[in-house]
Short mmCIF file of C-alpha atoms in Angstrom, two decimals:
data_model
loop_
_atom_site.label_atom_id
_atom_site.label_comp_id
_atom_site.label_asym_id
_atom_site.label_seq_id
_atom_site.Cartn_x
_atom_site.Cartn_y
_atom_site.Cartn_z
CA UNK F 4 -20.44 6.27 1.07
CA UNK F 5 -17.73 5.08 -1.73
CA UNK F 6 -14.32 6.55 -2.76
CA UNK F 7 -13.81 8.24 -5.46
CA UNK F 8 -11.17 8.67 -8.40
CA UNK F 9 -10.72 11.09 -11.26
CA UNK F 10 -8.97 9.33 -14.05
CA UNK F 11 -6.04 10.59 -16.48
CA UNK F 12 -6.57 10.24 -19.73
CA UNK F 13 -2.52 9.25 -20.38
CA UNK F 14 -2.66 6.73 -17.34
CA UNK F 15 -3.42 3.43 -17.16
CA UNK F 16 -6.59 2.69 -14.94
CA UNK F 17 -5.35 0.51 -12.21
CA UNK F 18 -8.29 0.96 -9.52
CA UNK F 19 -10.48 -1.73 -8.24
CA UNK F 20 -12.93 -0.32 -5.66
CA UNK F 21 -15.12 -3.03 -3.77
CA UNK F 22 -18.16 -1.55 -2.16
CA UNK F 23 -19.42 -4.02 1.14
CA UNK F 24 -22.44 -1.89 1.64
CA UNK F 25 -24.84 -3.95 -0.22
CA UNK F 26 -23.60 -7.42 1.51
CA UNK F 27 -21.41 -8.14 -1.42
CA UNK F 28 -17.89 -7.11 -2.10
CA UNK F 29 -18.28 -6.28 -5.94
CA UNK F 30 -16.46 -3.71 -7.56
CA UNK F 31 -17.95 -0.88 -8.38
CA UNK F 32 -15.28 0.69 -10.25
CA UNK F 33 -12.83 -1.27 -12.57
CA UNK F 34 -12.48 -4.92 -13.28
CA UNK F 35 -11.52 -7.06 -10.49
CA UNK F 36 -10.44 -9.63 -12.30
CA UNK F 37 -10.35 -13.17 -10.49
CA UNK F 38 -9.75 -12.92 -7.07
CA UNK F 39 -8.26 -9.79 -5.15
CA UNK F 40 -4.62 -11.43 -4.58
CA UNK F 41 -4.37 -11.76 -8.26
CA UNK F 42 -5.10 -8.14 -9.04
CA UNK F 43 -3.02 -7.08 -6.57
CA UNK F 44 -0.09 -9.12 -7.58
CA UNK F 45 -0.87 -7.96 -11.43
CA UNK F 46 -0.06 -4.12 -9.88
CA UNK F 47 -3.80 -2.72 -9.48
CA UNK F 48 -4.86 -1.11 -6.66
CA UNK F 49 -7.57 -2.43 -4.55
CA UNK F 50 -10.16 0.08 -2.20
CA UNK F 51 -11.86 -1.69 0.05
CA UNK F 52 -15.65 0.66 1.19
CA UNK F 53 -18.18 -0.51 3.96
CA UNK F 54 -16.17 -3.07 4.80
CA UNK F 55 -16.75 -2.67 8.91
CA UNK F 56 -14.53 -4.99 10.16
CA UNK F 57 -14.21 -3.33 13.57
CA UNK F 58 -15.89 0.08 15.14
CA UNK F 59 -13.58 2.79 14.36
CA UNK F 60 -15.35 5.61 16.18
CA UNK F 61 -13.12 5.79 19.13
CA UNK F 62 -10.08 6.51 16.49
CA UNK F 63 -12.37 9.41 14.66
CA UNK F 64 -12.04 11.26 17.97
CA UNK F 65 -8.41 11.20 18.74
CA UNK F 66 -6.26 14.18 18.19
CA UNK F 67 -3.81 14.90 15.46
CA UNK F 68 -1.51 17.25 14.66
CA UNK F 69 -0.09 19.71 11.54
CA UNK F 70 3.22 19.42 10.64
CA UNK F 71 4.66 21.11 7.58
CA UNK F 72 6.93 17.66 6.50
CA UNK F 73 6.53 14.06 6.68
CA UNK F 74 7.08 12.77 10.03
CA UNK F 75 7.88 9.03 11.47
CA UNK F 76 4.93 6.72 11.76
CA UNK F 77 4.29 5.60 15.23
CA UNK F 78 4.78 1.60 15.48
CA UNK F 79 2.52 -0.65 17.57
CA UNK F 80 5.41 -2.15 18.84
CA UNK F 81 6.52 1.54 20.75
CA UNK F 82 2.75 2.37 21.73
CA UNK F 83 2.41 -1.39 22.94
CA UNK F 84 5.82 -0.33 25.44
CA UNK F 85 5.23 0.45 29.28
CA UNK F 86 4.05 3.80 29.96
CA UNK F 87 7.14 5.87 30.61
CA UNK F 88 7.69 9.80 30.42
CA UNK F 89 9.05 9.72 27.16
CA UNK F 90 6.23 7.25 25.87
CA UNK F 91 5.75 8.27 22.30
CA UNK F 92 2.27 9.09 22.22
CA UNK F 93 3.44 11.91 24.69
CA UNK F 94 3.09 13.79 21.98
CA UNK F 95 -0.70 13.14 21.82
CA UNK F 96 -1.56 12.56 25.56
CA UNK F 97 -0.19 13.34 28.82
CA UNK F 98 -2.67 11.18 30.96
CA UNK F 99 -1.50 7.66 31.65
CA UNK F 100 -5.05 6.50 31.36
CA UNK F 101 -5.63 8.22 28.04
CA UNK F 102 -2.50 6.17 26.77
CA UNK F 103 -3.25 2.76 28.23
CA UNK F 104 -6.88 3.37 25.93
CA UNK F 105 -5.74 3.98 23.24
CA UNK F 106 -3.28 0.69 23.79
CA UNK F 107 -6.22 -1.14 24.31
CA UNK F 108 -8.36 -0.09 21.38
CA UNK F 109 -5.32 -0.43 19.08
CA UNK F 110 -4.63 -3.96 20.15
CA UNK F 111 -8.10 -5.53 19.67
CA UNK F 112 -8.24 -3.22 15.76
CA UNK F 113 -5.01 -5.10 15.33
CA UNK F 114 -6.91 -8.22 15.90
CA UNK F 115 -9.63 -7.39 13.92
CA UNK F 116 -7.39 -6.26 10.76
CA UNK F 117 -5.70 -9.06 10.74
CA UNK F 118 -8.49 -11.72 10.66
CA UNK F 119 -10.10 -10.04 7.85
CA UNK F 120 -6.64 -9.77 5.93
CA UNK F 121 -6.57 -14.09 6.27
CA UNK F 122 -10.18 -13.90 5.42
CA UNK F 123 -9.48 -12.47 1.80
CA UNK F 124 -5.88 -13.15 1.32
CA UNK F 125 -5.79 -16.93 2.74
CA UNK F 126 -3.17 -18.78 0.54
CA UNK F 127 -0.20 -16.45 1.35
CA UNK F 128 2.31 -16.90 4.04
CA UNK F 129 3.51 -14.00 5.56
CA UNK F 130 7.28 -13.18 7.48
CA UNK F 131 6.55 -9.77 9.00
CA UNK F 132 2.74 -8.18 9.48
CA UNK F 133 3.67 -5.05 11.33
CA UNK F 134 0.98 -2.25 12.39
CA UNK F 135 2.06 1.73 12.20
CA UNK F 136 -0.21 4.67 12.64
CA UNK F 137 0.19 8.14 11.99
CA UNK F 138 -1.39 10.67 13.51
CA UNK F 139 -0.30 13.44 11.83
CA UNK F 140 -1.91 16.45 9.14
CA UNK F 141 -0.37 16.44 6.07
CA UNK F 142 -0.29 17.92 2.46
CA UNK F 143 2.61 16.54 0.56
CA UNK F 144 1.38 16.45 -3.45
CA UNK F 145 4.33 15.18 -5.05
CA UNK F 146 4.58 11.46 -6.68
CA UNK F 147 7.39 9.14 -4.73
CA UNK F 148 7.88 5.39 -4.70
CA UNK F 149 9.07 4.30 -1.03
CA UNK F 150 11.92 2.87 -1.15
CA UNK F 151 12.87 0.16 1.69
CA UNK F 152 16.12 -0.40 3.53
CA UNK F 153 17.47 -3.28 2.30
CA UNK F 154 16.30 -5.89 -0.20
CA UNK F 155 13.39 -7.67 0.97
CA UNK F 156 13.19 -10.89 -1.34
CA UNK F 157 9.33 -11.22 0.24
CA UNK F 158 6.86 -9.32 -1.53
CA UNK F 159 5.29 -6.32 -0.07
CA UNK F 160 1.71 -6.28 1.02
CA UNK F 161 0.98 -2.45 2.26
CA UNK F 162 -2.68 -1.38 3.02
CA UNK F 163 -3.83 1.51 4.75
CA UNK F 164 -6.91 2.64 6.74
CA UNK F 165 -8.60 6.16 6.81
CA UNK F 166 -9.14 6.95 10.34
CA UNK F 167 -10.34 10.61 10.29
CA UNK F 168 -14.03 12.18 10.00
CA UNK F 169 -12.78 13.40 6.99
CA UNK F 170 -11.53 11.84 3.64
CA UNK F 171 -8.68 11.28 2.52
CA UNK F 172 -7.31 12.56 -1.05
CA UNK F 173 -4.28 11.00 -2.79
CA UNK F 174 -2.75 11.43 -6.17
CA UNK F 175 -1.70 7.91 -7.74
CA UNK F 176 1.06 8.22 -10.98
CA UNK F 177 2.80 5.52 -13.23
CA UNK F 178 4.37 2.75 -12.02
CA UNK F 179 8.20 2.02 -11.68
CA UNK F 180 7.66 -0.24 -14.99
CA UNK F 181 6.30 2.48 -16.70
CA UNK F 182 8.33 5.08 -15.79
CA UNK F 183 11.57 2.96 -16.60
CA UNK F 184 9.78 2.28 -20.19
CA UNK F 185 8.96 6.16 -21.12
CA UNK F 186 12.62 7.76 -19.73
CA UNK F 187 15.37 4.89 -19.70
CA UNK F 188 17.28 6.69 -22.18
CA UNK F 189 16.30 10.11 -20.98
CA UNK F 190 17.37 9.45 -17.46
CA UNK F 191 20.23 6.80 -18.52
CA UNK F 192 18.83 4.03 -16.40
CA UNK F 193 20.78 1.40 -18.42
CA UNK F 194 23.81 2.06 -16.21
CA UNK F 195 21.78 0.86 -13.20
CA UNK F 196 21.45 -2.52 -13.87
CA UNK F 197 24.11 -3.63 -11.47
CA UNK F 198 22.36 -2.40 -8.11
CA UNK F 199 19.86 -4.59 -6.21
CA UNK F 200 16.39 -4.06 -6.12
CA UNK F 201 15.97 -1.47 -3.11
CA UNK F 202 19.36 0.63 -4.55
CA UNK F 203 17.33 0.45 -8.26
CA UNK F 204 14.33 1.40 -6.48
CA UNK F 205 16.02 4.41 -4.75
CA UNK F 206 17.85 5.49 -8.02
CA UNK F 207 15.09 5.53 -10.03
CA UNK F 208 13.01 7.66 -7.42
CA UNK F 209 15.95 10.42 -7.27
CA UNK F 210 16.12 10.83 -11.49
CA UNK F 211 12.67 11.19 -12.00
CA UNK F 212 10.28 11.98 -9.08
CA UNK F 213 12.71 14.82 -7.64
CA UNK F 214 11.99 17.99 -9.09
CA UNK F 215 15.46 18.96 -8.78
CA UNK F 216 16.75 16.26 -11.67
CA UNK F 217 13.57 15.94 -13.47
CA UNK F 218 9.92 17.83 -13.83
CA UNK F 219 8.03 15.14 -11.28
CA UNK F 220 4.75 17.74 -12.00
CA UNK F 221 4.30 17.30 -15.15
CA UNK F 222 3.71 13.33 -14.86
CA UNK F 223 0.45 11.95 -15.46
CA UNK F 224 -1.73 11.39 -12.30
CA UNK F 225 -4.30 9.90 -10.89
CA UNK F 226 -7.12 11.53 -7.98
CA UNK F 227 -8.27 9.03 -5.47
CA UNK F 228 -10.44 10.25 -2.76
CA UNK F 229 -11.06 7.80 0.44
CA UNK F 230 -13.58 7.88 2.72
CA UNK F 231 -13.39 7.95 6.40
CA UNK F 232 -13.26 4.25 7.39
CA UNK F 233 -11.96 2.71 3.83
CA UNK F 234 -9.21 0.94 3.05
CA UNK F 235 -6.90 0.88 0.31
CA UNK F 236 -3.82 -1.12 -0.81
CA UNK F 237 -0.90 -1.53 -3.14
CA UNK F 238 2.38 -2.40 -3.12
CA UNK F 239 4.11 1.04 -2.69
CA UNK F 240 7.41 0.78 -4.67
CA UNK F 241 5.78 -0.82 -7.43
CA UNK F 242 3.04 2.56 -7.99
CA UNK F 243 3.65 6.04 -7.51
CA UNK F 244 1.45 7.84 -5.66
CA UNK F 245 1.29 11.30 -3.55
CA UNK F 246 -0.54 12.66 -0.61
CA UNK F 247 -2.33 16.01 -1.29
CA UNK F 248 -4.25 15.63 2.10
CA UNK F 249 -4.85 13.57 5.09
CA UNK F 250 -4.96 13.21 8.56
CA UNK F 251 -5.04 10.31 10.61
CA UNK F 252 -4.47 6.76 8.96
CA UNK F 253 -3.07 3.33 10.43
CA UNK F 254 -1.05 0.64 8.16
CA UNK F 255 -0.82 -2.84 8.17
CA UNK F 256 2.97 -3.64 5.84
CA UNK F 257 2.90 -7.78 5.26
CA UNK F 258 5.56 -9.54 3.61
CA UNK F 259 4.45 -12.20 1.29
CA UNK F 260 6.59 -15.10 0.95
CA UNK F 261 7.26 -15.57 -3.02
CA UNK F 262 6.23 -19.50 -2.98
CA UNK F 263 2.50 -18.17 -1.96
CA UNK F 264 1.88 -15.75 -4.61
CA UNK F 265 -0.75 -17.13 -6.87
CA UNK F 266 1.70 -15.99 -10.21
CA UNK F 267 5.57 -16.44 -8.96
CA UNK F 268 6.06 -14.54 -12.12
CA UNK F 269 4.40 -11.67 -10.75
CA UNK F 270 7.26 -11.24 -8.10
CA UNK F 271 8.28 -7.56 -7.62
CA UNK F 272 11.88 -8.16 -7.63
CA UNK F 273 12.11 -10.90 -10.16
CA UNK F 274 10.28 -8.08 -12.48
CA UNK F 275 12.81 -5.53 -11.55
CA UNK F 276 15.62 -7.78 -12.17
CA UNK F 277 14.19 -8.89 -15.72
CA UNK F 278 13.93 -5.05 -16.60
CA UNK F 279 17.24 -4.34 -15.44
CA UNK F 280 19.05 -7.39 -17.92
CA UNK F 281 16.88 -6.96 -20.86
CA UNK F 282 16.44 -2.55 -20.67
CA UNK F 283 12.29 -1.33 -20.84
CA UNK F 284 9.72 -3.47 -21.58
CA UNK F 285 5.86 -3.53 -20.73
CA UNK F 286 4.88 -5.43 -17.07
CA UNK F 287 3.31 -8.19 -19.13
CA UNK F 288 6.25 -8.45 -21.22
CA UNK F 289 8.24 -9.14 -18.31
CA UNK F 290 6.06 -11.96 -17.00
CA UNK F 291 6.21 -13.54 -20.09
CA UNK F 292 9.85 -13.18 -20.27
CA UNK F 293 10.50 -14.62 -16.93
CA UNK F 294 7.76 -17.52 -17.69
CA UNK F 295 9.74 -18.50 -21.24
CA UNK F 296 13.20 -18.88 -18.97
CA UNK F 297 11.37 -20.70 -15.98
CA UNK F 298 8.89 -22.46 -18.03
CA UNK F 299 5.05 -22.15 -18.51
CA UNK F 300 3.01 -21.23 -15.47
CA UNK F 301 0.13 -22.53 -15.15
CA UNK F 302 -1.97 -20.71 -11.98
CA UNK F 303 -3.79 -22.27 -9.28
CA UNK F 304 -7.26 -22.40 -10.04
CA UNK F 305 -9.06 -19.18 -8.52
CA UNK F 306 -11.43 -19.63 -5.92
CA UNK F 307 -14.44 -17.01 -5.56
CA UNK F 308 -13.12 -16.54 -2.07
CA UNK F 309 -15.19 -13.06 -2.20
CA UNK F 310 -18.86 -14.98 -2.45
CA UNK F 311 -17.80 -17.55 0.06
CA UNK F 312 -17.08 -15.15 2.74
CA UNK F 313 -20.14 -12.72 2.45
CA UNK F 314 -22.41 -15.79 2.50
CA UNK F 315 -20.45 -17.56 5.55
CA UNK F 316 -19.39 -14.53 7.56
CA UNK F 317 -22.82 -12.11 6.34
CA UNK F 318 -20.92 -9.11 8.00
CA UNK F 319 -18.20 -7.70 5.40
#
């Protein structure tokens, strides 16, 4: 099985899907560049089929439910809890033994995700790796850019996991760069430039991906459609992107530590700050103008760590 995607003519191609089936993680849609860190930190987004890290059948069979509106996410660290009456997978099961399963097979998939996430990604640091799942039905079609809490100066690392029989279908639109660069005068962004990065991020998502300011349906879009079992990540203020359906899923959010990135210049918020001082320019443009004030950049040396690991490990 691989994903799929249905490309907009008006929208930059961003996808990188690597295919594991055939013993080697080669893309099969897209350029991958050097090394997957390094397209992920240039703002692609990476799809990860057949990869098989762990058995996900006993996750296929759990139940979901339909709401009509996002919902919370359930955190590992609340399922992990003891089992009390207002446990919150309640919702899901009212056996004790059903929950203290489902505990177990979540911990060892936590494991699992996270030795295959050092496995590919093994020069960054992290500060947080924290595991959410949601086991909810949901059609939600409109473009959004999360928006976090507070400013995170670590850069976000966000991948997700199709956990249902069925796939997955998402709609994937400009980024924040190119939105800024299309309708800064149009949406009067200049005047922004004074908030930090997660108030930017926030402002930005309320003038132009709320219908109620600006037409959010007629912007270009993307179709990706997952399969059950594959993976795909981004960093999810930096891309827009939409669910038009979907059931069950898990995430794994990591926060990168800036010195580990393989192009500091690549840094989300840096970026966002550049924009904000010197008003739209391209994503490259940006990089350069941060290199020229920081001085020249010169990358570590990229390591096929793809090739090593599918002749070392012979199971991804």
């Amino acid at each position: 099985m691989a994903s799929q995607v249905a490309i907009h003519k008006d929208l930059k191609d961003r996808f990188v899907i690597l295919d594991y089936k055939s013993g080697r993680g080669v893309p099969t849609y897209g350029t991958l560049g050097s090394t997957p860190s390094e397209a992920f930190e240039e703002g692609k987004l990476l799809v990860f089929d057949n990869l098989n890290f762990h058995d996900l059948s006993y996750f296929f069979e759990q139940p979901g439910k339909w709401y009509p509106d996002w919902v919370p996410p359930l955190f590992s660290q609340s399922i992990q809890r003891s089992i009390e009456p207002d446990h919150v997978l309640r919702e899901y099961y009212q056996d004790d033994h059903q929950i203290r399963d489902f505990q177990r097979h979540a911990q060892n998939f936590e494991l699992a995700w996270l030795k295959v996430q050092q496995e590919i990604f093994p020069h960054y640091k992290w500060e947080l790796n924290e595991f959410s799942y949601r086991f909810n039905h949901m059609s939600l079609g409109f473009l959004h850019l999360d928006v976090p809490d507070k400013t995170y100066e670590e850069h976000q690392f966000r991948w997700f996991i199709n956990l249902d029989k069925k796939p997955r279908i998402l709609t994937i639109g400009p980024t924040i760069f190119e939105l800024a660069h299309s309708l800064w005068n149009q949406m009067n962004l200049k005047e922004l430039s004074h908030l930090p990065p997660h108030s930017y991020i926030g402002e930005i998502r309320k003038r132009i991906l709320d219908d109620t300011v600006y037409r959010e349906r007629e912007l270009p879009r993307h179709y990706l459609t997952l399969d059950p079992g594959s993976l795909w990540l981004a960093h999810s203020s930096y891309i827009s992107h939409g669910l038009v359906y979907g059931q069950k899923t898990a995430c794994l959010e990591g926060h990168i530590k800036p010195s580990t990135l393989r192009n500091p210049h690549r840094h989300f918020n840096s970026l966002l700050r550049e924009m904000q001082k010197t008003g739209p320019q391209t994503e490259k443009q940006l990089e350069q103008s941060l290199e020229k004030k920081k001085g020249v950049h010169h990358p570590i040396k990229p390591l096929n760590r793809l090739r090593s690991l599918l002749s070392s490990k012979g199971r991804i």
